[in-house]
Amino acid sequence: MRIIAEKKLTPKQRRFVDEYLIDLNATQAAIRAGYSPKTANEQGARLLANVSIAEAIREARDKRQQRTEITQDRVLQEYARLAFCDPRRLFNADGSPKPIEELDDDTAAALAGLEVREEFEGKGQERTLAGYTKKYKLANKLGALDSLAKHMGLFDAKEEDSEDETIKIEITGI
């Protein structure tokens, strides 16, 4: 059936499929594939409704997913890493920051940035390295939680709007 879908497409339709996969914008894909800009919106919708084109898009997405190993499960797992990161894992029992190579995979995945500054004591030739100041910046935990909650259908549109007006939380990390 896949071979049949490939044979049914004209070169212009095949180009539309390739262009559509770039940004999932049917109008722009139609224009880039050579359809008239004046009718690209209608053409894009018509092309997406074509069973052979829809099948070709699905097949191309499946191939890309296999090639890149980016799956819905993997994306959800990354959201979960960000959402459920425990910042205490950044530190040793004595409160000192762990070296980055000692962070577990989940904690390291939640890091959005790390700034290391050398600290010196003394002046001139007496100057010696006293240590480092490390600043960790964590990814937006609230954003990850919101994305997971939306995926799971925990919010409806009305509740979400009212909550946004009353509760503002910004997490910038440590």
PDB file of C-alpha atoms in Angstrom, residues 17-105:
ATOM      1  CA  VAL A  17       4.493  16.583   1.288  1.00  0.00           C
ATOM      2  CA  ASP A  18       8.186  17.393   1.747  1.00  0.00           C
ATOM      3  CA  GLU A  19       7.491  21.087   2.272  1.00  0.00           C
ATOM      4  CA  TYR A  20       4.593  20.445   4.655  1.00  0.00           C
ATOM      5  CA  LEU A  21       6.862  18.429   6.944  1.00  0.00           C
ATOM      6  CA  ILE A  22       9.113  21.466   7.423  1.00  0.00           C
ATOM      7  CA  ASP A  23       6.661  23.590   9.400  1.00  0.00           C
ATOM      8  CA  LEU A  24       3.257  21.832   9.153  1.00  0.00           C
ATOM      9  CA  ASN A  25       1.868  24.914   7.402  1.00  0.00           C
ATOM     10  CA  ALA A  26      -0.215  23.765   4.427  1.00  0.00           C
ATOM     11  CA  THR A  27      -0.504  27.231   2.858  1.00  0.00           C
ATOM     12  CA  GLN A  28       3.232  27.878   2.913  1.00  0.00           C
ATOM     13  CA  ALA A  29       3.978  24.321   1.804  1.00  0.00           C
ATOM     14  CA  ALA A  30       1.675  24.796  -1.197  1.00  0.00           C
ATOM     15  CA  ILE A  31       3.450  28.024  -2.145  1.00  0.00           C
ATOM     16  CA  ARG A  32       6.897  26.451  -1.777  1.00  0.00           C
ATOM     17  CA  ALA A  33       5.725  23.454  -3.820  1.00  0.00           C
ATOM     18  CA  GLY A  34       4.804  25.757  -6.701  1.00  0.00           C
ATOM     19  CA  TYR A  35       1.095  26.350  -6.255  1.00  0.00           C
ATOM     20  CA  SER A  36      -0.280  29.855  -6.762  1.00  0.00           C
ATOM     21  CA  PRO A  37       0.068  32.107  -3.692  1.00  0.00           C
ATOM     22  CA  LYS A  38      -3.433  33.446  -4.425  1.00  0.00           C
ATOM     23  CA  THR A  39      -5.040  30.034  -3.975  1.00  0.00           C
ATOM     24  CA  ALA A  40      -2.455  28.407  -1.704  1.00  0.00           C
ATOM     25  CA  ASN A  41      -4.761  28.387   1.333  1.00  0.00           C
ATOM     26  CA  GLU A  42      -7.449  26.433  -0.523  1.00  0.00           C
ATOM     27  CA  GLN A  43      -4.905  24.250  -2.294  1.00  0.00           C
ATOM     28  CA  GLY A  44      -3.208  23.393   0.980  1.00  0.00           C
ATOM     29  CA  ALA A  45      -6.476  22.329   2.590  1.00  0.00           C
ATOM     30  CA  ARG A  46      -7.438  20.320  -0.511  1.00  0.00           C
ATOM     31  CA  LEU A  47      -4.045  18.615  -0.609  1.00  0.00           C
ATOM     32  CA  LEU A  48      -4.208  17.662   3.073  1.00  0.00           C
ATOM     33  CA  ALA A  49      -7.648  16.127   2.497  1.00  0.00           C
ATOM     34  CA  ASN A  50      -6.262  13.917  -0.286  1.00  0.00           C
ATOM     35  CA  VAL A  51      -6.008  10.356   1.077  1.00  0.00           C
ATOM     36  CA  SER A  52      -2.779   9.563  -0.797  1.00  0.00           C
ATOM     37  CA  ILE A  53      -1.110  12.766   0.400  1.00  0.00           C
ATOM     38  CA  ALA A  54      -2.270  12.203   3.991  1.00  0.00           C
ATOM     39  CA  GLU A  55      -0.815   8.674   3.828  1.00  0.00           C
ATOM     40  CA  ALA A  56       2.469   9.974   2.395  1.00  0.00           C
ATOM     41  CA  ILE A  57       2.696  12.579   5.185  1.00  0.00           C
ATOM     42  CA  ARG A  58       2.021   9.915   7.814  1.00  0.00           C
ATOM     43  CA  GLU A  59       4.673   7.614   6.322  1.00  0.00           C
ATOM     44  CA  ALA A  60       7.227  10.417   6.123  1.00  0.00           C
ATOM     45  CA  ARG A  61       6.546  11.388   9.743  1.00  0.00           C
ATOM     46  CA  ASP A  62       6.941   7.764  10.840  1.00  0.00           C
ATOM     47  CA  LYS A  63      10.262   7.485   8.983  1.00  0.00           C
ATOM     48  CA  ARG A  64      11.489  10.749  10.508  1.00  0.00           C
ATOM     49  CA  GLN A  65      10.424   9.594  13.966  1.00  0.00           C
ATOM     50  CA  GLN A  66      12.375   6.362  13.555  1.00  0.00           C
ATOM     51  CA  ARG A  67      15.403   8.175  12.153  1.00  0.00           C
ATOM     52  CA  THR A  68      15.531  10.859  14.844  1.00  0.00           C
ATOM     53  CA  GLU A  69      14.235   8.664  17.674  1.00  0.00           C
ATOM     54  CA  ILE A  70      11.968  11.534  18.720  1.00  0.00           C
ATOM     55  CA  THR A  71       8.766   9.926  19.866  1.00  0.00           C
ATOM     56  CA  GLN A  72       5.782  11.175  21.808  1.00  0.00           C
ATOM     57  CA  ASP A  73       6.898   9.017  24.739  1.00  0.00           C
ATOM     58  CA  ARG A  74      10.366  10.543  24.686  1.00  0.00           C
ATOM     59  CA  VAL A  75       8.973  14.085  24.623  1.00  0.00           C
ATOM     60  CA  LEU A  76       6.661  13.292  27.547  1.00  0.00           C
ATOM     61  CA  GLN A  77       9.577  11.766  29.452  1.00  0.00           C
ATOM     62  CA  GLU A  78      11.585  14.964  28.999  1.00  0.00           C
ATOM     63  CA  TYR A  79       8.642  17.057  30.177  1.00  0.00           C
ATOM     64  CA  ALA A  80       8.426  14.781  33.226  1.00  0.00           C
ATOM     65  CA  ARG A  81      12.145  15.247  33.959  1.00  0.00           C
ATOM     66  CA  LEU A  82      11.659  19.015  33.983  1.00  0.00           C
ATOM     67  CA  ALA A  83       8.381  18.955  35.867  1.00  0.00           C
ATOM     68  CA  PHE A  84       9.516  16.654  38.648  1.00  0.00           C
ATOM     69  CA  CYS A  85      13.109  17.795  39.075  1.00  0.00           C
ATOM     70  CA  ASP A  86      14.167  18.020  42.696  1.00  0.00           C
ATOM     71  CA  PRO A  87      16.702  20.865  43.071  1.00  0.00           C
ATOM     72  CA  ARG A  88      18.121  19.227  46.201  1.00  0.00           C
ATOM     73  CA  ARG A  89      19.856  16.757  43.873  1.00  0.00           C
ATOM     74  CA  LEU A  90      22.135  19.587  42.756  1.00  0.00           C
ATOM     75  CA  PHE A  91      23.875  19.589  46.147  1.00  0.00           C
ATOM     76  CA  ASN A  92      25.905  17.323  48.373  1.00  0.00           C
ATOM     77  CA  ALA A  93      24.761  16.557  51.910  1.00  0.00           C
ATOM     78  CA  ASP A  94      26.929  19.426  53.242  1.00  0.00           C
ATOM     79  CA  GLY A  95      25.179  21.938  50.939  1.00  0.00           C
ATOM     80  CA  SER A  96      28.033  22.306  48.480  1.00  0.00           C
ATOM     81  CA  PRO A  97      27.105  22.068  44.794  1.00  0.00           C
ATOM     82  CA  LYS A  98      27.852  18.794  43.089  1.00  0.00           C
ATOM     83  CA  PRO A  99      30.201  18.875  40.118  1.00  0.00           C
ATOM     84  CA  ILE A 100      28.135  18.686  36.928  1.00  0.00           C
ATOM     85  CA  GLU A 101      29.570  15.272  36.048  1.00  0.00           C
ATOM     86  CA  GLU A 102      28.127  13.877  39.292  1.00  0.00           C
ATOM     87  CA  LEU A 103      24.540  14.941  38.574  1.00  0.00           C
ATOM     88  CA  ASP A 104      22.102  12.144  37.824  1.00  0.00           C
ATOM     89  CA  ASP A 105      20.614  12.137  34.319  1.00  0.00           C
TER      90      ASP A 105
END
